[in-house]
PDB file of C-alpha atoms in Angstrom:
ATOM      1  CA  UNK A 114      -3.462   1.971   0.278  1.00  0.00           C
ATOM      2  CA  UNK A 115      -1.406   5.023  -0.565  1.00  0.00           C
ATOM      3  CA  UNK A 116       2.036   5.209   1.258  1.00  0.00           C
ATOM      4  CA  UNK A 117       4.228   8.376   0.824  1.00  0.00           C
ATOM      5  CA  UNK A 118       7.277   9.476   2.775  1.00  0.00           C
ATOM      6  CA  UNK A 119       6.189  12.948   2.518  1.00  0.00           C
ATOM      7  CA  UNK A 120       3.837  14.696   5.201  1.00  0.00           C
ATOM      8  CA  UNK A 121       0.970  15.476   2.751  1.00  0.00           C
ATOM      9  CA  UNK A 122      -0.331  14.098  -0.514  1.00  0.00           C
ATOM     10  CA  UNK A 123      -0.521  16.352  -3.394  1.00  0.00           C
ATOM     11  CA  UNK A 124      -3.894  16.570  -4.927  1.00  0.00           C
ATOM     12  CA  UNK A 125      -5.680  15.245  -1.622  1.00  0.00           C
ATOM     13  CA  UNK A 126      -6.711  16.474   1.528  1.00  0.00           C
ATOM     14  CA  UNK A 127      -6.189  14.587   4.831  1.00  0.00           C
ATOM     15  CA  UNK A 128      -9.740  14.300   6.555  1.00  0.00           C
ATOM     16  CA  UNK A 129      -8.900  12.279   9.483  1.00  0.00           C
ATOM     17  CA  UNK A 130      -5.785  11.206  11.426  1.00  0.00           C
ATOM     18  CA  UNK A 131      -5.885   7.798  13.330  1.00  0.00           C
ATOM     19  CA  UNK A 132      -1.953   7.794  14.637  1.00  0.00           C
ATOM     20  CA  UNK A 133       0.876   6.171  14.420  1.00  0.00           C
ATOM     21  CA  UNK A 134       0.762   2.669  12.830  1.00  0.00           C
ATOM     22  CA  UNK A 135       4.090  -0.044  12.501  1.00  0.00           C
ATOM     23  CA  UNK A 136       5.127  -3.250  11.406  1.00  0.00           C
ATOM     24  CA  UNK A 137       7.798  -4.924  13.052  1.00  0.00           C
ATOM     25  CA  UNK A 138       9.855  -7.893  12.771  1.00  0.00           C
ATOM     26  CA  UNK A 139      13.145  -9.596  14.296  1.00  0.00           C
ATOM     27  CA  UNK A 140      15.001 -11.984  12.036  1.00  0.00           C
ATOM     28  CA  UNK A 141      18.033 -14.117  12.524  1.00  0.00           C
ATOM     29  CA  UNK A 142      20.394 -15.038   9.935  1.00  0.00           C
ATOM     30  CA  UNK A 143      20.677 -18.609   9.224  1.00  0.00           C
ATOM     31  CA  UNK A 144      24.025 -20.427   9.639  1.00  0.00           C
ATOM     32  CA  UNK A 145      24.257 -21.362   5.983  1.00  0.00           C
ATOM     33  CA  UNK A 146      23.509 -17.897   4.115  1.00  0.00           C
ATOM     34  CA  UNK A 147      25.754 -16.268   6.892  1.00  0.00           C
ATOM     35  CA  UNK A 148      28.621 -18.641   5.946  1.00  0.00           C
ATOM     36  CA  UNK A 149      28.276 -18.106   2.251  1.00  0.00           C
ATOM     37  CA  UNK A 150      28.001 -14.184   2.436  1.00  0.00           C
ATOM     38  CA  UNK A 151      30.597 -14.247   4.896  1.00  0.00           C
ATOM     39  CA  UNK A 152      33.097 -16.227   1.902  1.00  0.00           C
ATOM     40  CA  UNK A 153      31.204 -13.719  -0.683  1.00  0.00           C
ATOM     41  CA  UNK A 154      32.378 -10.809   1.587  1.00  0.00           C
ATOM     42  CA  UNK A 155      36.080 -11.725   1.266  1.00  0.00           C
ATOM     43  CA  UNK A 156      35.767 -10.508  -2.511  1.00  0.00           C
ATOM     44  CA  UNK A 157      33.513  -7.601  -1.832  1.00  0.00           C
ATOM     45  CA  UNK A 158      30.528  -6.610  -3.787  1.00  0.00           C
ATOM     46  CA  UNK A 159      26.813  -7.541  -2.811  1.00  0.00           C
ATOM     47  CA  UNK A 160      25.781 -10.517  -0.663  1.00  0.00           C
ATOM     48  CA  UNK A 161      22.566 -11.248  -2.783  1.00  0.00           C
ATOM     49  CA  UNK A 162      21.494 -13.613   0.397  1.00  0.00           C
ATOM     50  CA  UNK A 163      21.626 -10.786   2.702  1.00  0.00           C
ATOM     51  CA  UNK A 164      19.854  -8.360   0.402  1.00  0.00           C
ATOM     52  CA  UNK A 165      17.157 -11.118  -0.007  1.00  0.00           C
ATOM     53  CA  UNK A 166      16.549 -11.537   3.587  1.00  0.00           C
ATOM     54  CA  UNK A 167      16.520  -7.679   4.208  1.00  0.00           C
ATOM     55  CA  UNK A 168      14.112  -7.527   1.448  1.00  0.00           C
ATOM     56  CA  UNK A 169      11.713 -10.052   2.593  1.00  0.00           C
ATOM     57  CA  UNK A 170      11.504  -8.325   6.352  1.00  0.00           C
ATOM     58  CA  UNK A 171      10.735  -4.778   4.355  1.00  0.00           C
ATOM     59  CA  UNK A 172       7.592  -6.353   2.523  1.00  0.00           C
ATOM     60  CA  UNK A 173       6.617  -8.180   5.992  1.00  0.00           C
ATOM     61  CA  UNK A 174       6.637  -5.147   8.272  1.00  0.00           C
ATOM     62  CA  UNK A 175       5.015  -3.152   5.261  1.00  0.00           C
ATOM     63  CA  UNK A 176       2.092  -5.348   5.334  1.00  0.00           C
ATOM     64  CA  UNK A 177       1.884  -5.640   8.977  1.00  0.00           C
ATOM     65  CA  UNK A 178       2.081  -1.811   8.912  1.00  0.00           C
ATOM     66  CA  UNK A 179      -1.275  -1.433   6.044  1.00  0.00           C
ATOM     67  CA  UNK A 180      -2.861  -4.083   8.046  1.00  0.00           C
ATOM     68  CA  UNK A 181      -2.624  -2.129  11.101  1.00  0.00           C
ATOM     69  CA  UNK A 182      -3.802   1.073   9.310  1.00  0.00           C
ATOM     70  CA  UNK A 183      -6.812  -0.702   7.519  1.00  0.00           C
ATOM     71  CA  UNK A 184      -7.797  -2.045  10.558  1.00  0.00           C
ATOM     72  CA  UNK A 185      -8.296   1.607  11.858  1.00  0.00           C
ATOM     73  CA  UNK A 186     -10.127   2.858   8.938  1.00  0.00           C
ATOM     74  CA  UNK A 187      -7.090   4.475   6.938  1.00  0.00           C
ATOM     75  CA  UNK A 188      -6.911   4.519   3.151  1.00  0.00           C
ATOM     76  CA  UNK A 189      -3.154   5.942   3.159  1.00  0.00           C
ATOM     77  CA  UNK A 190       0.009   6.105   5.725  1.00  0.00           C
ATOM     78  CA  UNK A 191       2.189   9.397   5.212  1.00  0.00           C
ATOM     79  CA  UNK A 192       5.445  10.065   6.564  1.00  0.00           C
ATOM     80  CA  UNK A 193       6.559   6.500   6.413  1.00  0.00           C
ATOM     81  CA  UNK A 194       9.972   5.499   7.224  1.00  0.00           C
ATOM     82  CA  UNK A 195      11.845   2.493   7.609  1.00  0.00           C
ATOM     83  CA  UNK A 196      14.409   1.634  10.539  1.00  0.00           C
ATOM     84  CA  UNK A 197      16.793  -1.013  11.159  1.00  0.00           C
ATOM     85  CA  UNK A 198      19.060  -2.198  13.842  1.00  0.00           C
ATOM     86  CA  UNK A 199      21.097  -4.969  15.073  1.00  0.00           C
ATOM     87  CA  UNK A 200      20.252  -7.040  18.016  1.00  0.00           C
ATOM     88  CA  UNK A 201      22.849  -9.101  19.203  1.00  0.00           C
ATOM     89  CA  UNK A 202      25.313 -10.950  16.833  1.00  0.00           C
ATOM     90  CA  UNK A 203      22.924 -12.687  14.504  1.00  0.00           C
ATOM     91  CA  UNK A 204      19.332 -10.749  14.520  1.00  0.00           C
ATOM     92  CA  UNK A 205      18.385  -8.062  12.580  1.00  0.00           C
ATOM     93  CA  UNK A 206      15.094  -5.621  13.663  1.00  0.00           C
ATOM     94  CA  UNK A 207      13.350  -4.013  10.678  1.00  0.00           C
ATOM     95  CA  UNK A 208      10.432  -1.783  11.443  1.00  0.00           C
ATOM     96  CA  UNK A 209       8.324   0.342   8.891  1.00  0.00           C
ATOM     97  CA  UNK A 210       6.037   3.268  10.646  1.00  0.00           C
ATOM     98  CA  UNK A 211       4.208   6.167   9.759  1.00  0.00           C
ATOM     99  CA  UNK A 212       0.805   8.249  10.351  1.00  0.00           C
ATOM    100  CA  UNK A 213      -2.673   6.565   9.300  1.00  0.00           C
ATOM    101  CA  UNK A 214      -4.870   9.087   7.608  1.00  0.00           C
ATOM    102  CA  UNK A 215      -8.112   8.933   5.681  1.00  0.00           C
ATOM    103  CA  UNK A 216      -7.466  10.910   2.268  1.00  0.00           C
ATOM    104  CA  UNK A 217     -10.050  12.321  -0.024  1.00  0.00           C
ATOM    105  CA  UNK A 218      -8.893  13.552  -3.652  1.00  0.00           C
ATOM    106  CA  UNK A 219      -9.401  16.943  -4.748  1.00  0.00           C
ATOM    107  CA  UNK A 220     -11.739  17.579  -7.752  1.00  0.00           C
ATOM    108  CA  UNK A 221     -11.479  19.742 -10.670  1.00  0.00           C
ATOM    109  CA  UNK A 222     -11.473  23.403  -9.826  1.00  0.00           C
ATOM    110  CA  UNK A 223     -10.440  22.728  -6.113  1.00  0.00           C
ATOM    111  CA  UNK A 224      -7.301  24.599  -5.141  1.00  0.00           C
ATOM    112  CA  UNK A 225      -4.321  21.887  -5.022  1.00  0.00           C
ATOM    113  CA  UNK A 226      -6.010  19.188  -7.304  1.00  0.00           C
ATOM    114  CA  UNK A 227      -3.501  17.482  -9.868  1.00  0.00           C
ATOM    115  CA  UNK A 228      -4.115  15.338 -12.848  1.00  0.00           C
ATOM    116  CA  UNK A 229      -4.218  12.404 -11.013  1.00  0.00           C
ATOM    117  CA  UNK A 230      -6.589  13.517  -8.170  1.00  0.00           C
ATOM    118  CA  UNK A 231      -9.274  14.842 -10.855  1.00  0.00           C
ATOM    119  CA  UNK A 232      -8.961  11.317 -12.849  1.00  0.00           C
ATOM    120  CA  UNK A 233      -9.470   9.517  -9.267  1.00  0.00           C
ATOM    121  CA  UNK A 234     -12.704  11.658  -8.618  1.00  0.00           C
ATOM    122  CA  UNK A 235     -13.955  11.226 -12.155  1.00  0.00           C
ATOM    123  CA  UNK A 236     -13.662   7.403 -11.938  1.00  0.00           C
ATOM    124  CA  UNK A 237     -15.080   7.068  -8.555  1.00  0.00           C
ATOM    125  CA  UNK A 238     -18.230   9.306  -9.933  1.00  0.00           C
ATOM    126  CA  UNK A 239     -18.335   7.102 -12.929  1.00  0.00           C
ATOM    127  CA  UNK A 240     -18.321   3.596 -10.956  1.00  0.00           C
ATOM    128  CA  UNK A 241     -20.932   5.316  -8.722  1.00  0.00           C
ATOM    129  CA  UNK A 242     -23.160   6.047 -11.600  1.00  0.00           C
ATOM    130  CA  UNK A 243     -23.001   2.764 -13.362  1.00  0.00           C
ATOM    131  CA  UNK A 244     -24.223   0.680 -10.332  1.00  0.00           C
ATOM    132  CA  UNK A 245     -27.559   2.997 -10.273  1.00  0.00           C
ATOM    133  CA  UNK A 246     -28.022   3.036 -13.789  1.00  0.00           C
ATOM    134  CA  UNK A 247     -28.068  -0.723 -13.772  1.00  0.00           C
ATOM    135  CA  UNK A 248     -30.385  -1.036 -10.913  1.00  0.00           C
ATOM    136  CA  UNK A 249     -33.164   0.854 -12.915  1.00  0.00           C
ATOM    137  CA  UNK A 250     -35.764  -1.334 -14.245  1.00  0.00           C
ATOM    138  CA  UNK A 251     -35.756  -2.103 -17.796  1.00  0.00           C
ATOM    139  CA  UNK A 252     -38.796  -0.866 -20.193  1.00  0.00           C
ATOM    140  CA  UNK A 253     -40.300  -4.171 -21.155  1.00  0.00           C
ATOM    141  CA  UNK A 254     -39.909  -4.830 -24.908  1.00  0.00           C
ATOM    142  CA  UNK A 255     -42.933  -4.865 -27.044  1.00  0.00           C
ATOM    143  CA  UNK A 256     -43.288  -8.093 -29.004  1.00  0.00           C
ATOM    144  CA  UNK A 257     -42.596  -8.091 -32.568  1.00  0.00           C
ATOM    145  CA  UNK A 258     -45.640  -8.097 -34.739  1.00  0.00           C
ATOM    146  CA  UNK A 259     -46.427 -11.427 -36.248  1.00  0.00           C
ATOM    147  CA  UNK A 260     -45.351 -12.249 -40.024  1.00  0.00           C
ATOM    148  CA  UNK A 261     -47.831 -13.048 -42.480  1.00  0.00           C
ATOM    149  CA  UNK A 262     -47.233 -15.142 -45.181  1.00  0.00           C
TER     150      UNK A 262
END
């Protein structure tokens, strides 16, 4: 699944728009990591426990958003964004959202084509040609002439 923060994907044409998709989670901080982070905050610097929790939350909401887009038939998400907010004293909401679309890479010679899109179209053409070649029946190999001694 191709996910971009821009409204368009260079070298691709948006062929269909399936609408907004999102992934959402609300997490509470466990008391142990919260206390440890509180002690660490006294000295300043990064709070690895909180960083890990936020990273895991983002991965989870991305997976949920991608799943929703795939269920709608999309192969890309444009205008993707993250949003976070505090809920209460210990809860954090993390949301990923964007627009589910179906994109087609532009081939060589098409206006707006990029090196990547040309590569994708050529690779796709080769992959469709290979199964067709494999499906053709093989010609029987004639038996070797007998050897005389």
